[in-house]
């Protein structure tokens, strides 16, 4: 038979990529603003017409591009920001995929003007649906201006999918807020249909917030500052009395990048516990700085989700920092009997001078003494009392692998050399007992015949839960636990629309709704596996996942729901697990249909064979 596989032409590949990168006008705004920031602009203007449907233009005073670069910038995977995959882990630019301009040019009319400072003249390029229409020398100020006109002109289905101007403008403004809040040191302006919407001079963070959200905001802000080894937090939370029913002004930035995290959001909500009226959401503007090596931002094309190495600890520090601020500013009761001592460590240390630790020395300590390995002791003593019959246990020991007999076996074998005997015995014992080991509260090491497995606990658990949920969703027989008191949760009308969309599927997982109103829902039952305290996290995560889902890329509500719920509920990295929990997790993982990958197709474990290990010791 003739060969049938062929490479897609570039403009088709670009259009497909555009589906991921450009969902709506706001996505273009985000990409263009980020490019301007990456180009070290100090002043950036955004011009929008008809909610971006006819024009989105970003003008910056950044470093501009050479003529060759200007041309190259529209090629797919053309980026000046990373050179190798390793660079992904020390990223300090917004972009890195080199896909944005190529994608935008595939689905719109684009006019680029750019000039580098040292050049006399600049370059102008017009490109329509990936076709270069013209390239000229122009007189233009230093920096870059990119105008994107007639978005989706060649994909009518996507164009028709766009919402009303009011909705699309809302999305653009949201994006503008996120970018401008992350960069108070850059001045921004935004104009819609010719009139000024925002004028934000370079300022400090508080002023930037006030310039965006209005003068009244100033008195509502409580500063949060925390500096630990793993995480620096700065920014503000809103005073509890100003909390609103709608979840409006909630911003997390990680290393200057806006992110969404239902889990971290929950950390803040829990810091406000007892201070808010029912259904009110606190506002927050928080910047988290972490080591870029400990995050993975590459998991979503629009990059609002981040995977942290140690989410669990971040949660604890964040919650504690916010609680502390609320307490310090006399907003919360200062004495907090509920305080989880673990979470307060940073403060405990902060105000204390260093004190010399007392050292206790056990002078009778002998590392070779049996006693030091606790499990073995009682059995071996009892054994020594009855030396008779030991030859029998020799055979038992060979037949059975039970701990007890193994031990007897070695005792007999090495009777003449007691010390050696006990060391061997105990090692066997430990091996028998402990087949898993948790590394850095992140990986589980499990021994297998050919070597070892290193399992990512979060991803593994996600896989397990995902398959469980999928089964429930398709079989539609999930168990539900009735809540003693119905749970009332508040949402915006946009969020309620989404809940309506997924209601039926949610019911198949075990959720029960008493009512869904305009701004709240009442839940009377939840899936057996879902603790009541997690319900709001799950729903928030789910809503944001549905919002983020690329509209027409084989959207399956069932799959999305299973993915989203497993993401919310899976044990986090940073969580310590008992031996039993570790083993259970490993067993459940390998009972899965697809144990090798997480629901988002990332590896759940890696193997290391004895051979590979041996080679490392050569
Ligand atoms: P990425 O930002 O991921 O590198 P883009 O497609 O957004 O990919 O941009 C491609 C390249 O074009 C960038 O790496 C950068 O070199 C250049 N570029 C884009 N916008 C600007 C700008 N406003 N100023 C200077 N250079 C730019
Ligand atoms: Mg970019």
Coordinates of C-alpha atoms and ligand atoms in Angstrom, one line a residue:
X1 CA 0.0 0.0 0.0
X2 CA 1.1 3.5 -0.7
X3 CA 2.5 5.6 2.2
X4 CA -0.2 7.8 3.7
X5 CA 1.4 9.9 6.3
X6 CA 2.4 13.4 5.3
X7 CA 3.6 16.5 7.2
X8 CA 1.0 19.3 7.6
X9 CA 1.8 22.4 5.7
X10 CA 3.0 25.2 8.1
X11 CA 0.0 27.4 7.8
X12 CA -2.3 24.5 8.8
X13 CA 0.0 23.6 11.7
X14 CA -0.1 27.2 12.8
X15 CA -3.8 27.3 12.6
X16 CA -4.0 24.2 14.8
X17 CA -1.6 25.7 17.3
X18 CA -3.6 28.9 17.2
X19 CA -6.6 26.9 18.6
X20 CA -4.5 26.3 21.7
X21 CA -2.9 29.7 22.1
X22 CA -5.7 32.0 20.9
X23 CA -9.1 31.2 22.4
X24 CA -10.4 34.8 22.3
X25 CA -9.2 38.4 21.9
X26 CA -8.0 38.4 25.5
X27 CA -5.5 35.7 24.7
X28 CA -4.0 37.9 22.0
X29 CA -3.8 40.8 24.5
X30 CA -2.0 38.6 27.0
X31 CA 0.6 37.4 24.4
X32 CA 1.3 40.8 23.0
X33 CA 1.6 42.5 26.5
X34 CA 3.9 39.7 27.6
X35 CA 6.1 40.1 24.6
X36 CA 6.4 43.8 25.3
X37 CA 7.4 43.1 28.9
X38 CA 9.9 40.5 27.7
X39 CA 11.4 43.2 25.4
X40 CA 12.1 45.3 28.5
X41 CA 9.6 48.0 27.7
X42 CA 9.1 50.7 30.3
X43 CA 5.9 52.0 28.8
X44 CA 3.2 49.9 27.1
X45 CA 0.0 51.0 25.4
X46 CA -3.0 48.8 24.6
X47 CA -5.5 49.9 22.0
X48 CA -8.7 47.8 21.5
X49 CA -11.7 48.3 19.2
X50 CA -14.9 46.4 19.6
X51 CA -13.7 44.2 22.4
X52 CA -10.7 43.2 20.3
X53 CA -12.8 41.7 17.5
X54 CA -11.6 44.3 15.0
X55 CA -8.4 45.6 16.6
X56 CA -5.9 44.8 19.2
X57 CA -2.8 46.8 19.2
X58 CA 0.1 46.9 21.6
X59 CA 2.8 49.6 21.3
X60 CA 5.9 49.3 23.4
X61 CA 9.2 51.2 23.8
X62 CA 11.2 48.0 24.3
X63 CA 14.3 46.8 22.5
X64 CA 12.6 46.2 19.1
X65 CA 13.7 43.7 16.5
X66 CA 16.2 43.6 13.6
X67 CA 14.7 43.1 10.2
X68 CA 15.6 39.4 10.2
X69 CA 14.2 38.8 13.7
X70 CA 11.0 40.6 12.7
X71 CA 10.6 38.2 9.9
X72 CA 11.5 35.2 12.0
X73 CA 9.3 36.1 14.9
X74 CA 6.3 34.8 12.9
X75 CA 7.8 31.4 12.4
X76 CA 6.5 28.7 14.7
X77 CA 8.9 27.7 17.5
X78 CA 10.9 30.8 16.8
X79 CA 11.9 32.3 20.1
X80 CA 14.8 34.3 21.4
X81 CA 14.0 33.2 24.9
X82 CA 15.1 29.7 25.3
X83 CA 17.7 27.7 23.5
X84 CA 17.4 24.3 25.1
X85 CA 14.8 22.4 27.2
X86 CA 17.0 23.0 30.3
X87 CA 16.3 26.7 30.0
X88 CA 12.7 26.0 30.9
X89 CA 13.8 25.5 34.5
X90 CA 15.4 28.9 34.8
X91 CA 12.9 30.9 33.0
X92 CA 12.6 34.6 33.6
X93 CA 10.7 35.6 30.6
X94 CA 6.9 35.3 30.0
X95 CA 7.1 33.7 26.6
X96 CA 9.2 30.7 25.6
X97 CA 7.2 28.6 23.2
X98 CA 7.7 30.8 20.2
X99 CA 4.2 30.1 19.1
X100 CA 2.2 33.2 19.9
X101 CA 3.1 35.4 16.9
X102 CA 2.9 32.5 14.5
X103 CA -0.5 31.4 15.8
X104 CA -1.9 34.9 15.8
X105 CA -0.6 35.6 12.3
X106 CA -2.3 32.4 11.1
X107 CA -5.8 33.6 12.1
X108 CA -5.7 37.4 11.7
X109 CA -4.4 40.3 9.8
X110 CA -1.2 41.5 11.5
X111 CA 0.8 44.7 11.1
X112 CA 4.2 44.8 12.8
X113 CA 6.4 47.9 13.1
X114 CA 9.6 47.6 15.0
X115 CA 12.9 49.4 15.4
X116 CA 16.0 48.9 17.5
X117 CA 17.4 51.9 19.3
X118 CA 20.7 52.1 17.4
X119 CA 19.0 51.8 14.0
X120 CA 18.0 54.8 11.8
X121 CA 14.9 53.1 10.4
X122 CA 12.8 50.2 11.3
X123 CA 10.9 47.4 9.6
X124 CA 7.2 47.0 8.8
X125 CA 5.7 43.7 8.0
X126 CA 2.1 42.9 7.0
X127 CA 1.0 39.3 7.3
X128 CA -2.5 37.8 6.7
X129 CA -3.3 34.2 7.5
X130 CA 0.4 33.3 7.6
X131 CA 1.1 34.9 4.2
X132 CA 3.5 37.8 4.1
X133 CA 1.7 40.6 2.2
X134 CA 4.4 43.2 2.5
X135 CA 7.7 44.0 4.1
X136 CA 9.1 47.6 4.0
X137 CA 11.5 50.0 5.6
X138 CA 9.7 52.5 7.8
X139 CA 10.3 55.4 10.0
X140 CA 9.1 54.5 13.4
X141 CA 10.1 55.2 17.0
X142 CA 12.2 52.7 19.0
X143 CA 10.2 49.7 20.1
X144 CA 7.5 47.6 18.6
X145 CA 3.9 48.1 17.6
X146 CA 1.8 45.1 16.7
X147 CA -1.7 45.5 15.4
X148 CA -3.9 42.5 15.2
X149 CA -7.0 43.0 13.0
X150 CA -10.0 40.9 12.2
X151 CA -9.3 38.1 14.5
X152 CA -10.5 34.6 13.2
X153 CA -11.3 36.1 9.8
X154 CA -10.5 32.8 8.2
X155 CA -12.1 30.6 10.9
X156 CA -15.8 31.6 10.9
X157 CA -16.7 28.9 13.4
X158 CA -14.3 30.4 16.0
X159 CA -15.4 33.9 15.2
X160 CA -19.0 33.0 15.7
X161 CA -18.1 31.4 19.0
X162 CA -17.0 34.7 20.4
X163 CA -19.2 36.1 23.1
X164 CA -20.8 39.6 23.2
X165 CA -18.5 42.6 23.3
X166 CA -19.3 43.1 26.9
X167 CA -18.1 39.6 27.8
X168 CA -15.0 39.7 25.6
X169 CA -14.0 43.1 26.9
X170 CA -14.4 41.8 30.4
X171 CA -11.9 39.1 29.6
X172 CA -9.5 41.6 28.1
X173 CA -9.7 43.8 31.1
X174 CA -9.1 40.8 33.4
X175 CA -6.0 40.0 31.4
X176 CA -4.9 43.6 31.5
X177 CA -5.3 43.6 35.3
X178 CA -3.2 40.5 35.7
X179 CA -0.4 41.8 33.6
X180 CA -0.3 45.3 35.0
X181 CA -0.5 44.1 38.6
X182 CA 2.5 41.8 38.0
X183 CA 4.5 44.8 36.8
X184 CA 3.9 48.0 38.7
X185 CA 7.4 49.3 37.6
X186 CA 6.1 49.5 34.0
X187 CA 3.7 52.2 32.9
X188 CA 0.6 51.0 31.1
X189 CA -2.4 52.6 29.3
X190 CA -5.5 51.1 27.8
X191 CA -7.9 52.6 25.3
X192 CA -11.2 51.1 24.2
X193 CA -12.9 52.4 21.0
X194 CA -10.7 55.6 21.3
X195 CA -11.5 56.4 24.9
X196 CA -9.1 55.9 27.8
X197 CA -9.9 53.0 30.1
X198 CA -6.8 52.9 32.3
X199 CA -3.8 55.2 32.8
X200 CA -1.3 53.5 35.1
X201 CA 2.0 55.3 35.8
X202 CA 5.0 53.5 37.1
X203 CA 4.5 53.1 40.8
X204 CA 4.8 50.9 43.8
X205 CA 2.5 47.9 44.3
X206 CA 0.0 49.5 46.5
X207 CA -0.4 52.5 44.2
X208 CA -0.8 50.2 41.2
X209 CA -3.7 48.4 42.9
X210 CA -5.3 51.6 43.9
X211 CA -4.8 53.0 40.3
X212 CA -6.6 50.0 38.9
X213 CA -9.4 49.4 41.4
X214 CA -10.0 52.9 42.7
X215 CA -9.0 55.1 45.6
X216 CA -11.3 53.4 48.0
X217 CA -9.2 50.3 47.8
X218 CA -6.4 51.9 49.7
X219 CA -7.9 51.6 53.1
X220 CA -9.0 48.0 52.5
X221 CA -5.5 46.6 52.0
X222 CA -3.6 44.7 54.7
X223 CA 0.1 44.1 53.8
X224 CA 1.4 40.5 53.8
X225 CA 5.1 39.9 54.0
X226 CA 6.9 36.7 54.6
X227 CA 10.3 35.5 53.8
X228 CA 11.2 31.8 54.2
X229 CA 13.7 29.7 52.5
X230 CA 11.3 28.1 50.1
X231 CA 8.9 31.0 49.5
X232 CA 8.8 34.8 49.7
X233 CA 5.4 36.3 49.9
X234 CA 4.6 40.0 49.4
X235 CA 1.4 41.9 48.7
X236 CA -1.9 42.5 50.2
X237 CA -5.1 40.9 51.4
X238 CA -8.4 42.8 51.6
X239 CA -9.8 43.4 55.1
X240 CA -12.5 40.9 55.9
X241 CA -15.2 43.5 56.3
X242 CA -14.8 44.4 52.6
X243 CA -15.1 40.9 51.4
X244 CA -17.6 40.5 48.6
X245 CA -20.1 37.8 47.6
X246 CA -18.5 37.6 44.2
X247 CA -15.0 36.3 43.8
X248 CA -13.6 39.3 42.1
X249 CA -10.2 40.6 43.1
X250 CA -8.2 37.5 43.7
X251 CA -4.7 37.5 42.3
X252 CA -1.8 35.2 42.7
X253 CA 1.4 35.8 41.0
X254 CA 4.2 33.3 41.0
X255 CA 7.5 34.8 39.9
X256 CA 5.6 37.7 38.3
X257 CA 3.3 35.4 36.4
X258 CA -0.4 35.3 37.1
X259 CA -1.6 31.9 38.1
X260 CA -4.8 30.2 39.2
X261 CA -4.7 27.8 42.0
X262 CA -7.9 26.6 43.8
X263 CA -5.7 24.9 46.3
X264 CA -3.7 28.1 47.3
X265 CA -6.9 30.0 47.2
X266 CA -8.2 27.7 49.8
X267 CA -5.2 28.4 51.9
X268 CA -6.2 32.0 52.1
X269 CA -9.9 31.2 52.6
X270 CA -8.8 29.1 55.6
X271 CA -6.7 31.9 57.0
X272 CA -9.8 34.1 56.9
X273 CA -11.9 31.4 58.6
X274 CA -14.3 32.8 61.1
X275 CA -13.7 36.4 59.9
X276 CA -16.0 36.4 56.9
X277 CA -19.7 36.6 56.5
X278 CA -21.2 33.5 55.0
X279 CA -20.4 33.2 51.3
X280 CA -18.1 36.2 51.2
X281 CA -14.7 36.0 49.4
X282 CA -11.7 37.9 50.5
X283 CA -9.7 39.8 47.9
X284 CA -6.0 39.3 47.7
X285 CA -3.1 40.5 45.6
X286 CA -0.2 38.3 46.4
X287 CA 3.2 37.8 44.9
X288 CA 4.9 34.5 45.6
X289 CA 8.6 34.2 44.7
X290 CA 9.9 30.6 44.5
X291 CA 13.0 29.0 43.0
X292 CA 12.1 28.6 39.3
X293 CA 13.6 25.1 39.6
X294 CA 10.8 24.1 41.8
X295 CA 7.9 24.9 39.5
X296 CA 6.7 23.7 36.2
X297 CA 4.8 26.2 34.2
X298 CA 4.8 24.3 31.0
X299 CA 1.7 22.3 31.6
X300 CA -0.9 24.5 30.0
X301 CA -0.7 26.3 26.7
X302 CA -2.1 29.5 28.2
X303 CA 0.1 29.0 31.2
X304 CA -2.1 30.0 34.1
X305 CA -1.5 26.8 35.9
X306 CA 1.7 25.9 37.6
X307 CA 2.8 22.7 39.1
X308 CA 4.7 23.2 42.3
X309 CA 7.2 20.7 43.7
X310 CA 5.9 21.2 47.2
X311 CA 2.4 22.6 47.2
X312 CA 1.7 21.3 50.6
X313 CA 4.3 23.4 52.3
X314 CA 3.4 26.5 50.2
X315 CA -0.2 26.1 51.4
X316 CA 1.0 26.0 55.0
X317 CA 3.3 29.0 54.7
X318 CA 0.7 31.1 52.8
X319 CA -2.1 30.3 55.3
X320 CA 0.1 31.1 58.2
X321 CA 1.5 34.4 56.6
X322 CA -2.0 35.7 55.9
X323 CA -3.3 34.7 59.4
X324 CA -0.3 36.5 60.9
X325 CA -1.0 39.7 58.9
X326 CA -4.6 39.7 59.8
X327 CA -3.6 39.2 63.5
X328 CA -0.9 41.8 63.4
X329 CA -3.2 44.5 62.0
X330 CA -5.7 43.7 64.7
X331 CA -8.2 42.2 62.3
X332 CA -8.2 38.8 63.7
X333 CA -8.0 37.8 67.3
X334 CA -4.3 37.6 68.1
X335 CA -4.5 34.5 70.2
X336 CA -5.5 31.6 68.1
X337 CA -6.0 28.4 69.9
X338 CA -6.6 26.5 66.7
X339 CA -3.2 27.3 65.4
X340 CA -1.5 24.4 63.9
X341 CA 1.9 24.6 65.5
X342 CA 3.6 23.1 62.4
X343 CA 2.6 25.9 60.2
X344 CA 3.9 28.6 62.4
X345 CA 7.5 27.6 62.4
X346 CA 8.7 30.6 60.3
X347 CA 7.4 33.0 62.9
X348 CA 8.6 31.0 65.8
X349 CA 12.1 31.4 64.4
X350 CA 11.8 34.9 63.1
X351 CA 11.8 36.7 66.4
X352 CA 14.0 34.4 68.3
X353 CA 17.7 34.9 68.7
X354 CA 19.8 31.8 68.1
X355 CA 20.1 29.6 71.1
X356 CA 22.6 26.8 71.5
X357 CA 20.9 23.5 71.2
X358 CA 21.4 21.2 74.1
X359 CA 23.1 18.0 73.0
X360 CA 22.3 14.8 74.8
X361 CA 24.9 12.1 74.4
X362 CA 24.1 8.5 75.1
X363 CA 27.4 7.3 76.3
X364 CA 26.4 3.7 76.3
X365 CA 25.5 3.9 72.7
X366 CA 26.9 1.0 70.7
X367 CA 25.9 1.1 67.0
X368 CA 26.3 -2.7 66.7
X369 CA 24.0 -3.5 69.5
X370 CA 20.9 -5.3 68.5
X371 CA 18.8 -3.0 70.5
X372 CA 19.3 -0.2 68.1
X373 CA 17.1 -1.9 65.5
X374 CA 14.0 -2.1 67.4
X375 CA 11.9 -4.7 65.5
X376 CA 14.3 -7.5 65.9
X377 CA 14.9 -7.4 69.6
X378 CA 12.1 -9.2 71.2
X379 CA 12.0 -12.1 68.8
X380 CA 15.7 -12.8 68.9
X381 CA 15.8 -12.8 72.7
X382 CA 12.9 -15.1 72.9
X383 CA 14.6 -17.3 70.4
X384 CA 17.8 -17.6 72.4
X385 CA 15.9 -18.9 75.3
X386 CA 14.9 -21.9 73.3
X387 CA 17.8 -23.1 71.4
X388 CA 16.2 -26.6 71.0
X389 CA 14.4 -27.2 67.8
X390 CA 16.4 -24.7 65.9
X391 CA 17.2 -27.2 63.2
X392 CA 13.5 -27.4 62.4
X393 CA 13.2 -23.7 61.9
X394 CA 16.0 -24.0 59.4
X395 CA 13.7 -25.8 57.0
X396 CA 10.7 -23.6 57.8
X397 CA 12.9 -20.7 57.1
X398 CA 13.8 -22.0 53.7
X399 CA 10.2 -22.7 52.8
X400 CA 8.4 -19.7 54.1
X401 CA 9.3 -16.1 53.9
X402 CA 7.6 -15.1 57.1
X403 CA 9.7 -12.7 59.1
X404 CA 9.8 -14.8 62.1
X405 CA 11.3 -17.8 60.4
X406 CA 13.7 -15.9 58.3
X407 CA 15.0 -14.5 61.5
X408 CA 15.4 -17.9 63.2
X409 CA 17.1 -19.1 60.1
X410 CA 19.9 -16.6 60.2
X411 CA 20.3 -16.9 63.9
X412 CA 21.0 -20.5 63.5
X413 CA 23.3 -20.0 60.6
X414 CA 25.5 -17.5 62.3
X415 CA 25.3 -18.8 65.8
X416 CA 29.1 -18.7 66.3
X417 CA 29.3 -15.0 65.4
X418 CA 26.5 -13.3 67.1
X419 CA 27.2 -9.8 66.0
X420 CA 27.2 -10.6 62.4
X421 CA 24.2 -12.6 62.9
X422 CA 22.1 -9.9 64.3
X423 CA 23.1 -7.4 61.6
X424 CA 22.1 -9.8 58.9
X425 CA 18.9 -10.7 60.6
X426 CA 17.8 -7.2 61.1
X427 CA 18.5 -6.2 57.5
X428 CA 16.4 -9.0 56.3
X429 CA 13.7 -7.9 58.6
X430 CA 13.7 -4.4 57.4
X431 CA 13.7 -5.4 53.9
X432 CA 10.7 -7.6 54.5
X433 CA 8.8 -5.0 56.3
X434 CA 9.5 -2.0 54.3
X435 CA 9.1 -2.3 50.6
X436 CA 8.6 1.4 50.1
X437 CA 10.3 4.6 51.2
X438 CA 9.2 8.2 50.8
X439 CA 11.7 10.7 49.4
X440 CA 11.3 14.4 50.2
X441 CA 7.6 13.9 50.7
X442 CA 7.4 13.8 47.0
X443 CA 8.5 10.5 45.6
X444 CA 7.8 6.9 46.7
X445 CA 10.7 4.5 46.1
X446 CA 9.5 1.0 45.7
X447 CA 11.6 -2.1 45.4
X448 CA 11.0 -4.4 42.5
X449 CA 12.8 -7.5 41.4
X450 CA 14.8 -5.8 38.7
X451 CA 15.6 -2.7 40.6
X452 CA 13.5 0.1 41.8
X453 CA 10.6 2.4 40.9
X454 CA 10.5 6.1 41.7
X455 CA 6.9 7.1 41.9
X456 CA 5.6 10.7 41.8
X457 CA 3.0 10.5 44.6
X458 CA 0.8 13.3 43.4
X459 CA 0.6 12.1 39.8
X460 CA 0.1 8.5 40.9
X461 CA -2.8 9.4 43.1
X462 CA -4.2 11.5 40.4
X463 CA -4.2 8.5 38.1
X464 CA -5.9 6.3 40.7
X465 CA -8.6 8.8 41.5
X466 CA -9.1 9.7 37.8
X467 CA -9.9 6.1 36.9
X468 CA -12.2 5.8 39.9
X469 CA -14.1 8.9 38.9
X470 CA -14.3 7.9 35.2
X471 CA -15.8 4.6 36.2
X472 CA -18.3 6.2 38.4
X473 CA -19.2 8.7 35.7
X474 CA -19.8 6.1 33.1
X475 CA -21.4 3.5 35.3
X476 CA -23.4 6.2 37.0
X477 CA -23.7 4.4 40.3
X478 CA -21.5 6.4 42.5
X479 CA -22.1 6.3 46.2
X480 CA -23.2 9.6 47.7
X481 CA -22.8 10.6 51.3
X482 CA -25.7 12.7 52.7
X483 CA -24.5 15.9 54.4
X484 CA -25.9 16.5 57.9
X485 CA -26.3 20.2 57.1
X486 CA -26.7 21.3 53.5
X487 CA -23.7 23.2 52.2
X488 CA -24.3 26.6 50.7
X489 CA -21.7 28.0 48.3
X490 CA -21.7 31.3 46.5
X491 CA -20.7 31.8 42.9
X492 CA -20.8 34.5 40.2
X493 CA -23.5 34.2 37.6
X494 CA -20.9 33.1 35.1
X495 CA -19.8 30.4 37.4
X496 CA -23.3 29.3 38.0
X497 CA -23.8 28.8 34.2
X498 CA -20.9 26.5 34.2
X499 CA -22.3 24.5 37.2
X500 CA -25.5 24.1 35.2
X501 CA -23.5 22.7 32.3
X502 CA -21.8 20.0 34.4
X503 CA -24.5 19.4 37.0
X504 CA -25.6 16.1 35.6
X505 CA -22.1 14.7 35.4
X506 CA -21.5 15.9 38.9
X507 CA -24.5 14.0 40.1
X508 CA -23.1 10.8 38.6
X509 CA -20.0 11.2 40.7
X510 CA -22.2 11.4 43.8
X511 CA -22.9 15.2 44.2
X512 CA -26.5 16.1 45.2
X513 CA -27.9 19.5 44.7
X514 CA -30.9 20.8 46.5
X515 CA -31.0 24.0 44.5
X516 CA -29.0 26.1 42.1
X517 CA -29.8 29.8 42.3
X518 CA -28.5 32.9 40.6
X519 CA -25.6 33.4 42.9
X520 CA -25.4 30.3 45.1
X521 CA -25.9 26.6 45.2
X522 CA -27.0 24.2 47.9
X523 CA -25.4 20.8 48.2
X524 CA -27.0 18.0 50.1
X525 CA -24.7 15.1 49.2
X526 CA -21.1 14.6 48.1
X527 CA -19.2 11.7 46.6
X528 CA -18.0 9.2 49.3
X529 CA -14.4 10.0 48.6
X530 CA -14.8 13.7 48.9
X531 CA -14.4 15.3 52.3
X532 CA -16.9 18.1 52.9
X533 CA -14.1 20.6 53.5
X534 CA -12.8 20.0 49.9
X535 CA -16.1 20.6 48.1
X536 CA -15.5 24.3 47.4
X537 CA -11.9 23.6 46.2
X538 CA -13.2 21.0 43.8
X539 CA -15.9 23.1 42.4
X540 CA -13.7 26.1 42.0
X541 CA -11.0 24.1 40.3
X542 CA -13.6 22.5 38.1
X543 CA -15.1 25.9 37.0
X544 CA -11.7 27.2 36.2
X545 CA -10.8 24.1 34.2
X546 CA -14.0 24.3 32.2
X547 CA -13.3 28.0 31.6
X548 CA -9.8 27.2 30.5
X549 CA -10.7 24.3 28.3
X550 CA -10.1 25.0 24.6
X551 CA -13.7 25.3 23.3
X552 CA -13.7 23.0 20.4
X553 CA -10.9 20.6 21.0
X554 CA -12.9 17.4 21.6
X555 CA -14.3 18.7 24.8
X556 CA -15.6 15.8 27.0
X557 CA -17.3 16.9 30.1
X558 CA -16.9 13.5 31.7
X559 CA -13.2 13.4 31.2
X560 CA -12.7 17.0 32.3
X561 CA -14.6 16.4 35.4
X562 CA -12.7 13.3 36.3
X563 CA -9.4 15.1 35.6
X564 CA -10.3 18.1 37.5
X565 CA -11.6 16.2 40.6
X566 CA -8.6 13.9 40.7
X567 CA -6.3 17.0 40.5
X568 CA -8.0 18.6 43.4
X569 CA -8.2 15.6 45.6
X570 CA -4.9 13.8 44.9
X571 CA -2.4 13.9 47.7
X572 CA 0.0 16.8 47.2
X573 CA 3.7 16.8 47.0
X574 CA 5.0 17.8 50.3
X575 CA 2.6 15.5 52.2
X576 CA 4.2 12.8 54.3
X577 CA 2.7 9.4 54.0
X578 CA 2.7 6.5 56.4
X579 CA 4.2 3.2 55.2
X580 CA 0.8 1.8 54.9
X581 CA -0.4 4.7 52.8
X582 CA 2.7 4.4 50.5
X583 CA 2.1 0.7 49.9
X584 CA -1.6 1.3 49.3
X585 CA -0.8 3.9 46.8
X586 CA 1.7 1.7 45.0
X587 CA -0.7 -1.2 44.9
X588 CA -3.6 0.9 43.7
X589 CA -1.5 2.5 41.0
X590 CA -0.5 -0.8 39.5
X591 CA -4.1 -1.9 39.6
X592 CA -4.9 1.0 37.2
X593 CA -5.5 0.5 33.5
X594 CA -2.9 3.0 32.6
X595 CA -0.5 3.2 35.6
X596 CA 2.4 4.8 33.6
X597 CA 0.9 8.2 33.0
X598 CA -1.1 10.8 34.9
X599 CA -4.5 11.9 33.5
X600 CA -2.6 14.7 31.8
X601 CA -0.2 12.3 30.2
X602 CA 2.8 12.8 32.2
X603 CA 4.9 9.9 33.6
X604 CA 3.8 8.7 37.1
X605 CA 7.0 6.8 37.7
X606 CA 10.4 6.1 36.4
X607 CA 12.3 2.8 36.8
X608 CA 15.9 2.3 37.7
X609 CA 17.2 -1.2 37.0
X610 CA 20.0 -2.9 39.0
X611 CA 22.0 -2.7 35.8
X612 CA 21.6 1.0 35.6
X613 CA 22.5 1.3 39.2
X614 CA 25.5 -0.9 38.9
X615 CA 26.7 1.1 36.0
X616 CA 26.7 4.2 38.1
X617 CA 29.2 2.6 40.4
X618 CA 31.6 1.8 37.7
Ligands
LIG1 P1 7.9 33.8 22.6 O1 7.4 35.0 23.3 O2 7.4 32.5 23.2 O3 9.4 33.7 22.4 P2 6.4 34.8 20.4 O4 5.8 34.2 19.2 O5 5.5 35.5 21.3 O6 7.2 33.7 21.1 O7 7.5 35.8 19.9 C1 8.6 35.4 19.1 C2 9.8 36.2 19.2 O8 9.6 37.5 18.7 C3 10.2 36.5 20.7 O9 11.0 35.5 21.2 C4 11.0 37.9 20.5 O10 12.3 37.6 20.2 C5 10.3 38.5 19.4 N1 9.3 39.5 19.8 C6 8.0 39.4 19.9 N2 7.4 40.5 20.3 C7 8.3 41.4 20.5 C8 8.3 42.8 21.0 N3 7.2 43.4 21.4 N4 9.6 43.4 21.1 C9 10.7 42.7 20.7 N5 10.7 41.5 20.3 C10 9.6 40.8 20.2
LIG2 MG1 5.5 35.6 23.5

